[in-house]
Amino acid sequence: MALAIINTRAGLGLEAPNVLVEVHLTNGLPGLAIVGLPEAAVKESRERVRSALINAGFDFPTRRITLNLAPADLPKEGGRFDLPIALGILVASGQIPGEAVADLECLGELALDGKLRPVRGVLPAALEARRAGRALLLPESNADEAALAGDLDVLPAADLPQVVAHLLKQAPITPHQLGERPAPRLAEPDLAEVRGQHQARRALEVAASGGHNLLFAGPPGTGKTMLASRLPGILPPLQEDEALEVAAVRSVCGLPILERWGQRPFRTPHHTASGVALVGGGGKPRPGEISLAHHGVLFLDELPEFDRRVLEVLREPLESGQIVVSRALMQSCFPARFQLVAAMNPCPCGHLGDPRKACVCTPAQVQRYQARISGPLLDRIDLQVEVPALPAAQLTEQRSGESSEVVRQRVLAARQRQAQRGALNAYLPSSALEDLCALDGQERTWLADVLNRLNLSARAYHRVLRVALTLADLAEEPRPRQPQLMEAIGYRQLDRLIGGNGGA
């Protein structure tokens, strides 16, 4: 037949829309034209496909070849269309029967000798192929990733001749099976290694239990980064659907997805990171650090050193759990349900309030430094904890604190209580939050007086209730009472933590 249609998938953010590769052979001057909004890498596939077919021992038709990538208004990029284009030419020229590719999707980049090279973004394509009920033919290097999709026939091939032999039923390819889900390969740091800092450890446990955002403030070398790196170790492992979402983001970004399978992401971007690097974007939108931290932790060390405009873009995803990147030709939505953990010094030299060393900063320098963090951003951080310098006696003592495993058990128990309500406390709707807290008249009067004296915003009030509810869950109380409310309010006294920058 002179017309062939091959199913494949494009990569559009975390989506994998279906693309039909339509190949038509006609009489006329030999040539190959590609239409359907192809990017440069797709246009260059004509040379890769021609060389791959010839070097693999197949005939390249000396006729006029028209390739249409439908839908025509969807941008196509990358080398993933090489294999479907090659198969379309073979079907249209009669070298492969058309019915052999009817219930098949394929993707892969071709080398000039016909070998198949891996492509990025395979997991989203595999999930969509599973929903469509088709088998997926792809390079061997992508087989494990595609098999994570579950109930899907994954057909891995090393080169073009192996693909053709399978389609001609000369040497069928055995569907790839991953077997057991991969075990995490990287060990998490243990909380037992942290000396002292009991209030900071308590705040870390509260943050893990309720999904709250956390800020550590204190002089250099007091253990802020060490504490933050222990948060993933006390969080519960990812559920199957959560692990697939995390893996899909990493797949689109071209990162390995099996080494941390089932473990919470922990991303630590440098303070020189741009807004696009942090939240995603670019001419062809890609996920940023907040999406790579989806269902995990985003740690921002030296928080005031980040550009203020970069930090402000975090405000919307902290509330919504997603980021929408809009461009002239497309709009992409990336997941961004992460826990923000930040660390900062109280002043440029870092020793404001440090008993070990005197601060050398002027009041104006301190004010400018602290003003780099806006009040609305601080409003979204539920727990703001001072991490003071430890006495030498505590640093040298041999007794260690509780291990991550012991703390994780309490976190799991608290999260199970929240699972029965339908959401973590950090994400509860405000109406449900008020009903669950069920403050009596005396508690409401006391809390209103405290809110007025501390000048807390309405958002801060609700975040105090969320933290208090988490404290009640840890204490196995049905609702928060005054001791939990007092502790929750104690986590928001910014004047003591960062010198009165306000914004609470």
XYZ file of C-alpha atoms in Angstrom:
504
model
C 0.000 0.000 0.000
C 1.109 3.569 -0.715
C -0.344 4.956 2.547
C 0.599 3.969 6.100
C -0.486 5.240 9.534
C 1.631 4.599 12.653
C 0.655 5.486 16.247
C 3.160 7.237 18.478
C 3.247 9.815 21.263
C 4.528 13.369 21.501
C 6.016 14.903 24.627
C 4.158 18.002 25.872
C 5.222 18.673 29.421
C 3.958 15.717 31.442
C 1.394 14.885 28.800
C 1.874 12.409 25.955
C -0.773 13.195 23.312
C -1.338 10.689 20.536
C 0.347 11.479 17.214
C -0.425 9.759 13.913
C 2.540 9.427 11.555
C 0.964 9.356 8.089
C 3.274 8.293 5.228
C 2.226 8.612 1.590
C 4.280 7.473 -1.422
C 3.582 8.961 -4.846
C 5.272 9.097 -8.223
C 7.473 12.087 -8.940
C 10.920 13.393 -8.154
C 12.414 11.458 -5.207
C 12.278 13.400 -1.974
C 10.946 13.385 1.582
C 8.826 16.214 3.018
C 7.729 16.392 6.674
C 4.699 18.494 7.659
C 2.789 18.834 10.910
C 4.692 21.503 12.890
C 8.025 19.616 13.230
C 10.926 21.150 15.150
C 14.492 21.052 13.817
C 15.290 17.654 15.372
C 12.204 16.145 13.723
C 13.072 17.637 10.328
C 16.554 16.141 10.612
C 15.026 12.689 11.083
C 14.776 12.348 7.278
C 18.558 11.893 7.096
C 18.743 9.562 10.097
C 15.878 7.409 8.828
C 17.276 7.166 5.286
C 20.720 6.074 6.510
C 19.257 3.694 9.107
C 17.035 1.942 6.546
C 19.820 1.547 3.999
C 22.465 0.408 6.515
C 20.012 -2.063 8.059
C 19.475 -3.703 4.665
C 16.049 -2.309 3.742
C 14.985 -0.477 0.595
C 14.511 3.262 0.792
C 11.837 4.140 -1.808
C 13.055 6.340 -4.649
C 9.695 8.051 -4.826
C 8.162 11.201 -3.466
C 7.450 10.667 0.261
C 5.106 12.913 2.238
C 5.100 12.595 6.025
C 2.301 14.189 8.049
C 2.473 14.316 11.846
C -1.114 14.757 12.998
C -2.539 16.745 14.689
C -0.922 19.468 12.632
C -1.177 22.189 15.311
C 0.721 20.209 17.978
C 4.450 21.013 18.161
C 6.660 17.940 17.584
C 10.212 17.820 18.923
C 13.019 15.347 19.590
C 14.187 12.135 17.993
C 11.315 9.987 19.279
C 9.614 10.036 15.868
C 12.486 8.316 14.030
C 11.224 4.763 14.592
C 7.556 5.411 13.673
C 8.672 7.306 10.549
C 10.910 4.418 9.503
C 8.127 1.872 10.079
C 5.670 4.079 8.191
C 7.983 4.101 5.159
C 8.425 0.314 5.349
C 4.648 -0.236 5.542
C 3.859 2.251 2.771
C 6.474 0.630 0.501
C 5.070 -2.858 1.159
C 8.044 -4.227 3.100
C 5.868 -4.717 6.219
C 2.136 -5.578 6.218
C -0.101 -2.796 7.530
C -1.993 -5.046 9.968
C 1.285 -5.738 11.825
C 1.290 -2.193 13.259
C -2.462 -1.723 13.754
C -2.495 -2.255 17.570
C 0.967 -0.918 18.223
C 2.544 2.320 19.393
C 6.245 2.959 18.955
C 8.880 5.567 19.690
C 12.647 5.720 19.580
C 15.594 7.509 18.019
C 17.544 5.804 15.240
C 21.303 5.743 14.848
C 22.697 5.772 11.320
C 23.416 2.036 11.521
C 19.835 1.210 12.521
C 20.371 0.816 16.255
C 17.743 2.240 18.624
C 18.720 4.953 21.086
C 16.725 5.820 24.232
C 14.506 8.878 24.457
C 13.219 10.877 27.419
C 9.631 11.093 28.618
C 8.839 7.394 28.059
C 6.810 6.825 31.242
C 4.027 9.324 30.380
C 3.833 7.742 26.891
C 3.658 4.255 28.436
C 0.823 5.278 30.763
C -1.156 6.664 27.830
C -0.467 3.572 25.701
C -1.815 1.433 28.547
C -5.001 3.498 28.653
C -5.366 3.148 24.877
C -4.936 -0.625 25.090
C -2.001 -0.818 22.664
C 1.420 -2.447 22.951
C 4.471 -0.184 23.082
C 7.561 -0.826 20.935
C 10.626 1.099 22.092
C 14.422 0.944 22.650
C 15.776 -1.626 25.102
C 17.219 1.070 27.354
C 13.724 2.431 28.026
C 12.118 -0.944 28.755
C 12.351 -0.867 32.562
C 10.927 2.635 32.687
C 7.981 1.762 30.436
C 7.271 -1.414 32.428
C 6.545 0.743 35.490
C 3.226 1.612 33.833
C 1.935 -1.826 34.852
C -0.531 -3.699 32.638
C 1.171 -2.942 29.318
C 2.901 -5.047 26.655
C 6.363 -3.493 26.471
C 8.308 -4.677 23.414
C 11.997 -3.718 23.689
C 14.244 -3.824 20.629
C 17.934 -3.192 20.084
C 17.797 -2.196 16.410
C 15.566 -1.801 13.358
C 16.114 -5.347 11.961
C 14.868 -6.813 15.258
C 11.737 -4.634 15.057
C 11.015 -5.752 11.477
C 11.625 -9.418 12.340
C 9.063 -9.108 15.125
C 6.472 -7.435 12.893
C 6.980 -10.097 10.219
C 6.553 -12.764 12.932
C 9.961 -14.203 12.136
C 11.380 -13.618 15.621
C 8.680 -12.318 18.009
C 9.878 -10.088 20.845
C 8.978 -11.310 24.322
C 7.108 -8.605 26.300
C 9.369 -7.119 28.955
C 8.469 -7.734 32.605
C 9.978 -5.660 35.382
C 9.087 -8.184 38.082
C 9.175 -6.714 41.577
C 9.219 -2.982 41.980
C 12.792 -1.729 42.422
C 13.923 -1.200 45.993
C 15.326 2.219 46.983
C 19.051 2.304 46.336
C 20.016 5.371 48.364
C 20.076 5.358 52.180
C 18.450 8.290 53.984
C 20.465 10.198 56.643
C 19.424 9.314 60.191
C 18.005 11.845 62.637
C 19.957 10.148 65.445
C 23.102 11.866 64.139
C 21.735 15.281 65.178
C 22.978 16.411 68.607
C 20.725 18.577 70.760
C 18.369 21.026 68.988
C 15.291 19.541 70.646
C 12.927 22.305 69.516
C 14.123 22.029 65.911
C 13.725 18.225 66.001
C 10.212 18.673 67.368
C 9.368 21.127 64.579
C 10.754 18.675 62.014
C 8.455 15.947 63.348
C 5.448 18.282 63.293
C 6.242 19.358 59.734
C 6.505 15.728 58.603
C 3.267 14.767 60.359
C 1.088 17.474 58.824
C 2.884 18.368 55.573
C 3.753 21.846 56.867
C 6.352 24.248 55.473
C 9.317 24.942 57.752
C 11.941 27.662 58.230
C 15.121 27.245 60.271
C 16.818 30.478 61.358
C 20.093 30.722 63.216
C 23.854 31.317 63.043
C 26.082 29.335 60.662
C 27.106 25.830 61.668
C 24.217 25.124 64.036
C 22.825 22.192 62.034
C 20.084 23.766 59.890
C 21.069 21.934 56.713
C 21.695 18.721 58.638
C 18.200 18.860 60.111
C 16.558 19.598 56.768
C 18.288 16.658 55.077
C 16.754 14.315 57.685
C 13.159 15.212 56.803
C 12.747 12.657 53.944
C 13.912 9.913 56.331
C 10.936 10.441 58.671
C 8.353 10.800 55.912
C 6.323 7.743 54.846
C 7.353 6.019 51.589
C 5.533 7.023 48.431
C 2.338 5.246 47.454
C 2.274 3.554 44.044
C 0.413 6.391 42.304
C 2.637 9.013 43.960
C 5.790 7.142 42.897
C 4.536 7.089 39.296
C 3.890 10.848 39.363
C 7.394 11.501 40.698
C 8.901 9.137 38.133
C 6.988 10.816 35.290
C 8.486 14.210 36.166
C 11.980 12.759 36.316
C 11.400 10.936 33.012
C 10.448 14.148 31.215
C 13.557 15.832 32.635
C 15.776 12.948 31.477
C 16.763 11.927 35.022
C 17.141 8.333 36.282
C 13.933 7.179 37.926
C 14.807 3.843 39.534
C 17.564 4.827 41.981
C 15.066 6.628 44.287
C 11.935 4.633 43.441
C 9.466 4.924 46.317
C 11.560 7.524 48.161
C 10.554 11.132 48.701
C 12.393 13.601 46.443
C 14.788 16.020 48.136
C 15.792 18.913 45.903
C 18.363 21.546 46.911
C 18.675 24.229 44.206
C 21.493 26.751 44.559
C 20.567 30.292 45.541
C 21.674 31.543 42.112
C 18.863 29.540 40.440
C 16.612 31.534 38.123
C 12.832 31.640 38.286
C 12.576 29.305 35.281
C 14.939 26.806 36.910
C 12.893 26.894 40.093
C 9.302 26.724 38.800
C 9.805 25.502 35.224
C 9.278 27.099 31.848
C 11.434 28.011 28.906
C 10.492 28.290 25.245
C 9.485 24.621 25.381
C 8.146 24.359 28.953
C 9.967 21.884 31.172
C 9.387 21.080 34.864
C 11.460 23.018 37.374
C 12.802 22.222 40.818
C 9.416 22.562 42.521
C 7.981 19.873 40.225
C 11.013 17.633 40.744
C 10.240 18.015 44.475
C 6.609 16.897 43.944
C 5.496 14.696 46.881
C 8.826 15.476 48.521
C 10.938 18.266 49.963
C 12.278 21.456 48.395
C 15.149 22.757 50.529
C 16.228 26.354 50.004
C 19.434 27.003 51.893
C 20.490 30.635 52.486
C 16.940 31.779 51.737
C 17.618 35.560 51.662
C 20.382 35.018 49.073
C 17.784 33.970 46.484
C 16.564 36.726 44.203
C 13.369 38.135 45.729
C 11.498 37.889 42.411
C 12.457 34.215 42.229
C 11.081 33.560 45.710
C 7.818 35.322 44.931
C 6.951 32.802 42.213
C 6.704 30.163 44.956
C 3.628 31.768 46.493
C 1.056 30.377 44.050
C 2.317 26.748 43.912
C 2.605 26.679 47.711
C -1.152 27.272 47.809
C -2.363 25.338 44.749
C 0.102 22.434 44.538
C 0.706 22.999 40.825
C 2.305 25.486 38.446
C 0.862 26.573 35.100
C 3.386 27.765 32.504
C 1.797 29.663 29.616
C 3.470 30.373 26.299
C 2.179 31.750 23.019
C 1.759 28.308 21.406
C 1.094 26.125 24.428
C 0.219 25.923 28.109
C 1.666 23.296 30.415
C 0.579 22.380 33.935
C 3.143 20.703 36.186
C 2.464 19.172 39.628
C 4.161 20.910 42.546
C 2.793 19.535 45.822
C 6.000 19.869 47.846
C 7.056 20.713 51.373
C 9.170 23.842 51.553
C 12.036 23.716 54.046
C 14.232 26.801 54.185
C 17.259 27.872 56.192
C 18.639 31.345 56.782
C 21.062 33.320 58.874
C 19.669 36.222 60.904
C 21.980 38.772 59.225
C 24.622 39.013 56.456
C 27.480 37.952 58.741
C 25.248 35.335 60.359
C 26.019 36.144 63.997
C 23.146 38.377 65.088
C 22.196 37.047 68.528
C 25.040 34.496 68.471
C 26.672 34.252 71.934
C 29.852 32.834 70.394
C 30.707 35.767 68.138
C 29.627 39.386 67.903
C 27.640 40.598 64.881
C 29.457 43.167 62.709
C 26.427 44.191 60.597
C 24.824 47.608 60.835
C 21.077 47.869 61.537
C 20.521 48.991 57.935
C 22.353 45.955 56.584
C 20.305 43.642 58.806
C 17.063 45.275 57.699
C 17.936 45.029 53.992
C 18.970 41.409 54.402
C 15.773 40.367 56.153
C 13.599 42.405 53.784
C 14.609 40.116 50.908
C 11.953 37.711 52.197
C 8.492 39.146 51.754
C 5.764 38.976 54.377
C 3.348 37.053 52.098
C 5.955 34.328 51.566
C 6.682 34.058 55.290
C 2.941 33.894 55.862
C 2.914 30.593 53.967
C 5.580 29.021 56.182
C 3.783 27.364 59.087
C 6.761 26.649 61.344
C 9.547 29.181 61.917
C 12.108 27.821 64.328
C 15.273 29.217 65.853
C 18.306 26.921 65.692
C 20.753 28.369 68.252
C 24.413 27.580 68.675
C 24.926 24.556 70.913
C 27.123 24.597 74.024
C 30.300 22.552 73.674
C 29.030 20.067 76.254
C 26.100 19.072 74.040
C 28.311 18.766 70.963
C 30.691 16.362 72.664
C 28.176 14.191 74.530
C 27.950 10.586 73.371
C 24.199 10.205 73.852
C 22.300 10.453 70.556
C 18.670 11.369 70.008
C 15.852 9.279 68.623
C 16.441 7.586 65.308
C 14.524 8.419 62.146
C 12.686 5.076 62.357
C 11.291 5.842 65.830
C 10.126 9.300 64.779
C 8.695 7.935 61.512
C 6.366 5.630 63.441
C 4.804 8.601 65.245
C 4.563 10.473 61.944
C 2.807 7.509 60.324
C 0.318 7.281 63.199
C -0.501 10.993 62.925
C -0.873 10.759 59.145
C -3.222 7.803 59.464
C -5.548 9.945 61.560
C -5.438 12.624 58.859
C -6.001 10.067 56.083
C -9.341 9.239 57.700
C -10.289 12.918 57.241
C -9.292 12.803 53.566
C -6.259 15.137 53.492
C -3.144 16.183 55.368
C -3.737 19.052 57.773
C -1.680 21.409 55.589
C -4.167 20.926 52.731
C -7.495 20.764 54.592
C -10.186 23.179 53.333
C -10.713 26.080 55.713
C -14.325 25.128 56.403
C -13.355 21.600 57.451
C -10.483 22.979 59.524
C -12.799 25.133 61.660
C -15.141 22.211 62.270
C -12.318 19.834 63.249
C -10.720 22.276 65.667
C -14.100 23.035 67.337
C -12.731 25.716 69.709
C -14.951 26.632 72.620
C -15.816 30.194 73.594
C -12.966 30.651 76.066
C -10.396 29.320 73.595
C -11.732 31.588 70.845
C -11.525 34.655 73.090
C -7.995 33.818 74.155
C -6.877 33.111 70.590
C -8.435 36.347 69.269
C -6.522 38.333 71.893
C -3.243 36.635 70.938
C -3.851 37.226 67.220
C -4.462 40.935 67.849
C -1.330 41.335 69.955
C 0.870 39.494 67.434
C -0.819 41.161 64.453
C -1.278 37.837 62.618
C -3.080 37.742 59.271
C -6.125 35.623 58.443
C -3.870 33.200 56.553
C -1.546 32.937 59.552
C -4.564 32.266 61.798
C -5.624 29.303 59.679
C -2.059 28.011 59.568
C -1.878 28.193 63.358
C -5.003 26.030 63.491
C -3.484 23.547 61.031
C -0.317 23.181 63.107
C -2.358 22.903 66.324
C -4.447 20.126 64.733
C -1.242 18.273 63.803
C 0.016 18.648 67.377
C -3.292 17.170 68.579
C -2.845 14.249 66.174
C 0.634 13.583 67.554
C -0.788 13.702 71.087
C -3.698 11.446 70.030
C -6.175 14.130 71.092
C -9.548 14.450 69.293
C -9.050 18.208 68.809
C -6.466 20.871 69.639
C -6.653 22.488 73.059
C -4.898 25.503 74.553
C -1.470 23.796 74.994
C -1.434 22.841 71.292
C -2.582 26.330 70.290
C 0.160 27.927 72.395
C 2.832 25.713 70.838
C 1.529 26.423 67.324
C 1.604 30.185 67.925
C 5.125 29.862 69.307
C 6.261 28.669 65.890
C 5.205 31.966 64.278
C 6.969 34.625 66.405
C 9.172 36.086 63.699
C 10.378 39.002 65.815
C 12.396 36.594 67.945
C 13.600 34.581 64.955
C 14.710 37.082 62.339
C 14.757 40.418 64.048
C 11.216 41.667 63.434
C 10.880 41.502 59.655
C 7.118 41.314 60.038
C 4.915 39.688 57.482
C 3.295 37.290 59.917
